[in-house]
PDB file of C-alpha atoms and ligand atoms in Angstrom:
ATOM      1  CA  MET S  26       0.000   0.000   0.000  1.00 42.00           C
ATOM      2  CA  ILE S  27       2.812   2.332   0.946  1.00 42.00           C
ATOM      3  CA  GLN S  28       4.629   1.487  -2.306  1.00 47.00           C
ATOM      4  CA  LYS S  29       1.460   2.266  -4.268  1.00 46.00           C
ATOM      5  CA  GLY S  30       1.281   5.642  -2.494  1.00 44.00           C
ATOM      6  CA  ILE S  31       4.875   6.437  -3.419  1.00 42.00           C
ATOM      7  CA  ALA S  32       4.261   5.451  -7.040  1.00 45.00           C
ATOM      8  CA  TYR S  33       1.161   7.677  -7.138  1.00 42.00           C
ATOM      9  CA  SER S  34       3.105  10.627  -5.706  1.00 44.00           C
ATOM     10  CA  LEU S  35       5.892  10.180  -8.276  1.00 42.00           C
ATOM     11  CA  CYS S  36       3.273  10.050 -11.017  1.00 41.00           C
ATOM     12  CA  LEU S  37       1.728  13.319  -9.786  1.00 43.00           C
ATOM     13  CA  MET S  38       5.194  14.910  -9.646  1.00 47.00           C
ATOM     14  CA  ALA S  39       5.831  13.898 -13.266  1.00 49.00           C
ATOM     15  CA  ILE S  40       2.492  15.358 -14.373  1.00 50.00           C
ATOM     16  CA  SER S  41       2.974  18.581 -12.404  1.00 54.00           C
ATOM     17  CA  THR S  42       6.466  19.045 -13.860  1.00 54.00           C
ATOM     18  CA  SER S  43       5.127  18.750 -17.384  1.00 58.00           C
ATOM     19  CA  VAL S  44       2.296  21.184 -16.564  1.00 64.00           C
ATOM     20  CA  ILE S  45       4.733  23.772 -15.163  1.00 77.00           C
ATOM     21  CA  ALA S  46       7.020  23.656 -18.214  1.00 87.00           C
ATOM     22  CA  LYS S  47       5.564  26.380 -20.417  1.00 89.00           C
ATOM     23  CA  GLU S  48       7.105  27.430 -23.691  1.00 90.00           C
ATOM     24  CA  PRO S  49      10.226  29.420 -22.808  1.00 89.00           C
ATOM     25  CA  LYS S  50      11.161  32.701 -24.410  1.00 90.00           C
ATOM     26  CA  ASN S  51      12.428  32.388 -27.957  1.00 92.00           C
ATOM     27  CA  LEU S  52      16.220  32.014 -28.109  1.00 93.00           C
ATOM     28  CA  ASP S  53      16.602  35.042 -30.382  1.00 93.00           C
ATOM     29  CA  THR S  54      14.664  37.131 -27.862  1.00 94.00           C
ATOM     30  CA  TYR S  55      17.217  36.181 -25.218  1.00 94.00           C
ATOM     31  CA  LYS S  56      20.079  37.007 -27.566  1.00 95.00           C
ATOM     32  CA  ASN S  57      18.540  40.381 -28.434  1.00 96.00           C
ATOM     33  CA  GLY S  58      18.330  41.076 -24.709  1.00 95.00           C
ATOM     34  CA  LEU S  59      22.032  40.287 -24.322  1.00 96.00           C
ATOM     35  CA  ILE S  60      22.888  42.675 -27.153  1.00 97.00           C
ATOM     36  CA  ALA S  61      20.651  45.427 -25.782  1.00 97.00           C
ATOM     37  CA  TYR S  62      22.229  45.074 -22.334  1.00 98.00           C
ATOM     38  CA  HIS S  63      25.662  45.648 -23.888  1.00 98.00           C
ATOM     39  CA  ASP S  64      24.763  48.300 -26.456  1.00 98.00           C
ATOM     40  CA  SER S  65      22.687  50.400 -24.060  1.00 98.00           C
ATOM     41  CA  GLY S  66      25.784  50.885 -21.912  1.00 97.00           C
ATOM     42  CA  ASN S  67      24.157  49.172 -18.952  1.00 98.00           C
ATOM     43  CA  TYR S  68      26.662  46.303 -18.986  1.00 98.00           C
ATOM     44  CA  LEU S  69      29.584  48.705 -18.640  1.00 98.00           C
ATOM     45  CA  TYR S  70      27.648  50.798 -16.121  1.00 98.00           C
ATOM     46  CA  ASP S  71      27.120  47.725 -13.919  1.00 98.00           C
ATOM     47  CA  ILE S  72      30.800  46.807 -14.133  1.00 98.00           C
ATOM     48  CA  ASP S  73      31.840  50.373 -13.349  1.00 98.00           C
ATOM     49  CA  ASP S  74      29.564  50.400 -10.313  1.00 98.00           C
ATOM     50  CA  VAL S  75      31.216  47.266  -8.869  1.00 98.00           C
ATOM     51  CA  ILE S  76      34.726  48.508  -9.639  1.00 98.00           C
ATOM     52  CA  LYS S  77      33.965  51.800  -7.828  1.00 98.00           C
ATOM     53  CA  HIS S  78      33.171  49.793  -4.697  1.00 98.00           C
ATOM     54  CA  ALA S  79      36.355  47.772  -5.165  1.00 98.00           C
ATOM     55  CA  LEU S  80      38.366  50.990  -5.510  1.00 97.00           C
ATOM     56  CA  SER S  81      36.850  52.366  -2.292  1.00 97.00           C
ATOM     57  CA  TYR S  82      37.934  49.204  -0.515  1.00 96.00           C
ATOM     58  CA  VAL S  83      41.488  49.519  -1.887  1.00 96.00           C
ATOM     59  CA  GLN S  84      41.619  53.114  -0.660  1.00 95.00           C
ATOM     60  CA  LEU S  85      40.375  52.036   2.774  1.00 94.00           C
ATOM     61  CA  ARG S  86      43.071  49.372   3.025  1.00 92.00           C
ATOM     62  CA  LEU S  87      45.747  51.865   2.006  1.00 91.00           C
ATOM     63  CA  GLU S  88      44.543  54.272   4.699  1.00 90.00           C
ATOM     64  CA  GLN S  89      44.493  51.546   7.344  1.00 88.00           C
ATOM     65  CA  ASN S  90      48.069  50.593   6.478  1.00 77.00           C
ATOM     66  CA  THR S  91      47.913  47.498   8.688  1.00 75.00           C
ATOM     67  CA  HIS S  92      49.582  44.966   6.419  1.00 69.00           C
ATOM     68  CA  GLY S  93      52.968  44.948   8.194  1.00 74.00           C
ATOM     69  CA  ASN S  94      55.560  43.074   6.176  1.00 73.00           C
ATOM     70  CA  LYS S  95      53.027  41.561   3.807  1.00 79.00           C
ATOM     71  CA  LYS S  96      52.743  42.850   0.260  1.00 92.00           C
ATOM     72  CA  LEU S  97      49.232  44.006  -0.595  1.00 95.00           C
ATOM     73  CA  ALA S  98      47.896  42.362  -3.736  1.00 97.00           C
ATOM     74  CA  ILE S  99      44.863  42.349  -5.989  1.00 98.00           C
ATOM     75  CA  VAL S 100      43.869  39.264  -7.970  1.00 98.00           C
ATOM     76  CA  LEU S 101      42.119  39.724 -11.298  1.00 98.00           C
ATOM     77  CA  ASP S 102      40.541  37.223 -13.643  1.00 98.00           C
ATOM     78  CA  ILE S 103      41.139  37.986 -17.343  1.00 98.00           C
ATOM     79  CA  ASP S 104      38.202  37.225 -19.670  1.00 97.00           C
ATOM     80  CA  GLU S 105      35.203  39.485 -18.987  1.00 98.00           C
ATOM     81  CA  THR S 106      37.124  40.996 -16.055  1.00 98.00           C
ATOM     82  CA  ALA S 107      40.313  42.576 -17.450  1.00 98.00           C
ATOM     83  CA  LEU S 108      39.573  41.976 -21.146  1.00 98.00           C
ATOM     84  CA  SER S 109      36.285  41.926 -23.032  1.00 98.00           C
ATOM     85  CA  THR S 110      35.624  39.164 -25.557  1.00 97.00           C
ATOM     86  CA  TYR S 111      32.159  40.550 -26.306  1.00 97.00           C
ATOM     87  CA  ASP S 112      32.856  41.272 -29.992  1.00 97.00           C
ATOM     88  CA  ASN S 113      33.803  37.653 -30.596  1.00 96.00           C
ATOM     89  CA  MET S 114      30.849  36.343 -28.584  1.00 96.00           C
ATOM     90  CA  LEU S 115      28.551  38.476 -30.733  1.00 96.00           C
ATOM     91  CA  LYS S 116      30.210  37.228 -33.928  1.00 95.00           C
ATOM     92  CA  ARG S 117      29.624  33.629 -32.781  1.00 94.00           C
ATOM     93  CA  GLY S 118      25.994  34.336 -31.870  1.00 94.00           C
ATOM     94  CA  PHE S 119      26.863  33.726 -28.186  1.00 94.00           C
ATOM     95  CA  GLY S 120      27.793  30.127 -28.965  1.00 92.00           C
ATOM     96  CA  GLY S 121      30.617  28.261 -30.659  1.00 91.00           C
ATOM     97  CA  THR S 122      32.858  25.332 -29.927  1.00 93.00           C
ATOM     98  CA  TRP S 123      35.974  25.450 -27.756  1.00 91.00           C
ATOM     99  CA  ASP S 124      38.020  25.501 -31.002  1.00 95.00           C
ATOM    100  CA  ASP S 125      36.100  28.572 -32.210  1.00 95.00           C
ATOM    101  CA  ILE S 126      36.648  30.332 -28.887  1.00 94.00           C
ATOM    102  CA  HIS S 127      40.334  29.423 -28.858  1.00 95.00           C
ATOM    103  CA  ARG S 128      40.803  30.640 -32.441  1.00 95.00           C
ATOM    104  CA  ASP S 129      39.343  34.012 -31.463  1.00 95.00           C
ATOM    105  CA  MET S 130      41.544  34.118 -28.344  1.00 95.00           C
ATOM    106  CA  GLN S 131      44.626  33.597 -30.508  1.00 96.00           C
ATOM    107  CA  GLU S 132      43.922  36.854 -32.335  1.00 95.00           C
ATOM    108  CA  ALA S 133      44.801  38.546 -29.016  1.00 96.00           C
ATOM    109  CA  LYS S 134      42.701  41.598 -29.852  1.00 96.00           C
ATOM    110  CA  ALA S 135      40.330  41.675 -26.876  1.00 97.00           C
ATOM    111  CA  PRO S 136      40.064  45.255 -25.597  1.00 98.00           C
ATOM    112  CA  ALA S 137      40.395  46.253 -21.965  1.00 98.00           C
ATOM    113  CA  ILE S 138      37.382  46.580 -19.720  1.00 98.00           C
ATOM    114  CA  MET S 139      38.164  50.191 -18.885  1.00 98.00           C
ATOM    115  CA  PRO S 140      36.979  50.415 -15.259  1.00 98.00           C
ATOM    116  CA  THR S 141      39.174  47.393 -14.468  1.00 98.00           C
ATOM    117  CA  LEU S 142      42.165  48.945 -16.248  1.00 98.00           C
ATOM    118  CA  GLN S 143      41.681  52.143 -14.254  1.00 98.00           C
ATOM    119  CA  LEU S 144      41.618  50.167 -10.998  1.00 98.00           C
ATOM    120  CA  TYR S 145      44.725  48.297 -12.166  1.00 98.00           C
ATOM    121  CA  ARG S 146      46.581  51.548 -12.810  1.00 98.00           C
ATOM    122  CA  TYR S 147      45.497  52.969  -9.449  1.00 98.00           C
ATOM    123  CA  ALA S 148      46.721  49.874  -7.627  1.00 97.00           C
ATOM    124  CA  LYS S 149      50.077  49.873  -9.436  1.00 97.00           C
ATOM    125  CA  ALA S 150      50.540  53.609  -8.765  1.00 96.00           C
ATOM    126  CA  HIS S 151      50.012  52.953  -5.048  1.00 95.00           C
ATOM    127  CA  GLY S 152      52.451  50.074  -4.742  1.00 93.00           C
ATOM    128  CA  ILE S 153      49.881  47.283  -4.734  1.00 96.00           C
ATOM    129  CA  ALA S 154      50.799  44.101  -6.620  1.00 97.00           C
ATOM    130  CA  VAL S 155      48.357  42.992  -9.318  1.00 98.00           C
ATOM    131  CA  ILE S 156      48.269  39.333 -10.236  1.00 98.00           C
ATOM    132  CA  PHE S 157      46.135  37.730 -12.927  1.00 98.00           C
ATOM    133  CA  ILE S 158      44.748  34.251 -12.354  1.00 98.00           C
ATOM    134  CA  THR S 159      43.080  32.940 -15.495  1.00 98.00           C
ATOM    135  CA  GLY S 160      41.518  29.716 -16.674  1.00 96.00           C
ATOM    136  CA  ARG S 161      43.439  30.114 -19.950  1.00 96.00           C
ATOM    137  CA  ARG S 162      46.050  27.410 -20.516  1.00 95.00           C
ATOM    138  CA  GLU S 163      49.779  27.814 -19.932  1.00 96.00           C
ATOM    139  CA  ALA S 164      50.242  27.131 -23.660  1.00 95.00           C
ATOM    140  CA  ASP S 165      48.463  30.435 -24.331  1.00 97.00           C
ATOM    141  CA  ARG S 166      50.823  32.522 -22.164  1.00 98.00           C
ATOM    142  CA  ALA S 167      52.533  34.438 -25.000  1.00 98.00           C
ATOM    143  CA  LEU S 168      49.308  35.449 -26.747  1.00 98.00           C
ATOM    144  CA  THR S 169      47.713  36.357 -23.414  1.00 98.00           C
ATOM    145  CA  GLU S 170      50.669  38.592 -22.503  1.00 98.00           C
ATOM    146  CA  SER S 171      50.508  40.160 -25.950  1.00 98.00           C
ATOM    147  CA  ASN S 172      46.779  40.869 -25.578  1.00 98.00           C
ATOM    148  CA  LEU S 173      47.139  42.320 -22.069  1.00 98.00           C
ATOM    149  CA  LEU S 174      49.934  44.646 -23.236  1.00 98.00           C
ATOM    150  CA  ALA S 175      47.985  45.732 -26.330  1.00 98.00           C
ATOM    151  CA  ALA S 176      44.981  46.501 -24.113  1.00 98.00           C
ATOM    152  CA  GLY S 177      47.064  48.769 -21.843  1.00 98.00           C
ATOM    153  CA  TYR S 178      48.008  46.508 -18.932  1.00 98.00           C
ATOM    154  CA  LYS S 179      51.714  46.517 -18.119  1.00 96.00           C
ATOM    155  CA  ASP S 180      54.121  45.645 -15.333  1.00 97.00           C
ATOM    156  CA  TRP S 181      51.829  43.081 -13.742  1.00 98.00           C
ATOM    157  CA  ASP S 182      53.316  41.206 -10.818  1.00 98.00           C
ATOM    158  CA  GLY S 183      52.093  37.779 -11.815  1.00 97.00           C
ATOM    159  CA  LEU S 184      50.240  35.982 -14.575  1.00 98.00           C
ATOM    160  CA  ILE S 185      49.053  32.552 -13.490  1.00 98.00           C
ATOM    161  CA  LEU S 186      47.664  30.331 -16.226  1.00 97.00           C
ATOM    162  CA  ARG S 187      46.247  26.855 -15.896  1.00 96.00           C
ATOM    163  CA  SER S 188      49.076  24.321 -15.780  1.00 94.00           C
ATOM    164  CA  LYS S 189      48.771  20.668 -16.873  1.00 93.00           C
ATOM    165  CA  GLU S 190      48.219  19.718 -13.222  1.00 93.00           C
ATOM    166  CA  TYR S 191      44.930  21.644 -13.217  1.00 93.00           C
ATOM    167  CA  ASP S 192      43.893  20.872 -16.806  1.00 91.00           C
ATOM    168  CA  TYR S 193      40.675  19.152 -15.734  1.00 90.00           C
ATOM    169  CA  SER S 194      40.032  21.004 -12.468  1.00 92.00           C
ATOM    170  CA  LEU S 195      37.068  23.290 -11.960  1.00 94.00           C
ATOM    171  CA  ALA S 196      37.967  26.973 -11.662  1.00 94.00           C
ATOM    172  CA  SER S 197      36.482  26.788  -8.172  1.00 94.00           C
ATOM    173  CA  VAL S 198      39.263  24.315  -7.277  1.00 92.00           C
ATOM    174  CA  TYR S 199      42.186  25.630  -9.328  1.00 95.00           C
ATOM    175  CA  LYS S 200      41.829  29.324  -8.516  1.00 96.00           C
ATOM    176  CA  PRO S 201      41.730  29.054  -4.692  1.00 97.00           C
ATOM    177  CA  ALA S 202      44.789  26.767  -4.879  1.00 97.00           C
ATOM    178  CA  MET S 203      46.645  29.510  -6.755  1.00 97.00           C
ATOM    179  CA  ARG S 204      45.568  32.177  -4.241  1.00 97.00           C
ATOM    180  CA  LYS S 205      46.674  29.950  -1.383  1.00 97.00           C
ATOM    181  CA  HIS S 206      50.072  29.699  -3.058  1.00 97.00           C
ATOM    182  CA  LEU S 207      50.269  33.494  -3.359  1.00 97.00           C
ATOM    183  CA  GLN S 208      49.481  33.903   0.332  1.00 95.00           C
ATOM    184  CA  GLU S 209      52.231  31.431   1.161  1.00 95.00           C
ATOM    185  CA  LEU S 210      54.592  33.632  -0.859  1.00 95.00           C
ATOM    186  CA  GLY S 211      53.733  36.530   1.494  1.00 93.00           C
ATOM    187  CA  TYR S 212      51.017  38.365  -0.414  1.00 95.00           C
ATOM    188  CA  ASP S 213      48.034  39.788   1.437  1.00 95.00           C
ATOM    189  CA  ILE S 214      45.291  39.445  -1.202  1.00 96.00           C
ATOM    190  CA  ILE S 215      42.997  42.309  -0.311  1.00 96.00           C
ATOM    191  CA  LEU S 216      40.570  41.729  -3.117  1.00 97.00           C
ATOM    192  CA  ASN S 217      39.731  39.280  -5.832  1.00 98.00           C
ATOM    193  CA  ILE S 218      37.660  40.329  -8.848  1.00 98.00           C
ATOM    194  CA  GLY S 219      36.029  38.052 -11.410  1.00 98.00           C
ATOM    195  CA  ASP S 220      32.950  37.682 -13.590  1.00 98.00           C
ATOM    196  CA  GLN S 221      32.114  34.127 -12.407  1.00 97.00           C
ATOM    197  CA  LYS S 222      31.256  32.924  -8.916  1.00 96.00           C
ATOM    198  CA  SER S 223      33.858  30.209  -9.480  1.00 94.00           C
ATOM    199  CA  ASP S 224      36.510  32.953  -9.700  1.00 95.00           C
ATOM    200  CA  LEU S 225      35.640  34.063  -6.203  1.00 96.00           C
ATOM    201  CA  VAL S 226      34.736  31.080  -4.024  1.00 94.00           C
ATOM    202  CA  GLY S 227      37.220  29.189  -1.874  1.00 95.00           C
ATOM    203  CA  GLY S 228      38.710  31.946   0.248  1.00 95.00           C
ATOM    204  CA  TYR S 229      42.250  33.346   0.274  1.00 96.00           C
ATOM    205  CA  ALA S 230      41.116  36.923  -0.351  1.00 94.00           C
ATOM    206  CA  ASP S 231      39.864  39.544   2.099  1.00 95.00           C
ATOM    207  CA  LYS S 232      37.071  40.699  -0.171  1.00 97.00           C
ATOM    208  CA  THR S 233      35.559  39.552  -3.463  1.00 98.00           C
ATOM    209  CA  PHE S 234      33.791  41.519  -6.191  1.00 98.00           C
ATOM    210  CA  LYS S 235      31.622  39.889  -8.850  1.00 98.00           C
ATOM    211  CA  LEU S 236      31.327  41.613 -12.222  1.00 98.00           C
ATOM    212  CA  SER S 237      28.295  41.216 -14.430  1.00 97.00           C
ATOM    213  CA  ASN S 238      28.401  38.473 -17.082  1.00 97.00           C
ATOM    214  CA  PRO S 239      25.104  37.177 -18.484  1.00 96.00           C
ATOM    215  CA  TYR S 240      26.930  35.757 -21.533  1.00 95.00           C
ATOM    216  CA  TYR S 241      28.302  32.434 -20.234  1.00 93.00           C
ATOM    217  CA  PHE S 242      28.768  30.352 -17.108  1.00 92.00           C
ATOM    218  CA  LEU S 243      31.893  28.575 -15.868  1.00 92.00           C
ATOM    219  CA  ASN S 244      32.252  26.493 -12.742  1.00 89.00           C
TER     220      ASN S 244
HETATM  221 MG1  LIG U 355      36.269  35.566 -16.600  1.00 73.50          MG
END
């Protein structure tokens, strides 16, 4: 009798799930929304708003001057944090295979996300180390350096790319391991900025700031 009851409940759940599933929005409507968000300036506005808060926190930490012998550091992600790949995403219709994405990356023409570059310059001018931690592969180091330089970033204190050891690790595993390593080297990571939650989870930073990115998800 009890088993019959369970079977009946499961049946009801299956029916209710199918009833709830209405026709979603058309895919092109979603894509048009993504384009409008970018072209209206709201995407950049949202990023700028977060970076302003990050800058205030940097200024607070500089005023407090409580880091002792530790070297203050900022950790930045690269794609959709320091550099924008929006033009290529648009060209691919917000899709594409890994090979397509990698081919675009190799062009090394992604422009800077300006609020992030301004924060970068402020940090460097005030003696704070800036270290990139990216999910890009070690094999792409030269083109990544070339793109960062072309976009206006220079004199960074570290550029950590994904080594073979972390080839199949989630960003949420690989990135905290890299921050832990930086702390062991004597850096006090005051803030960590990224466009994915997986850039930010796992600790080893005093404060985290999440930039807008409705265009893709990485874990
Ligand atoms: Mg990113």
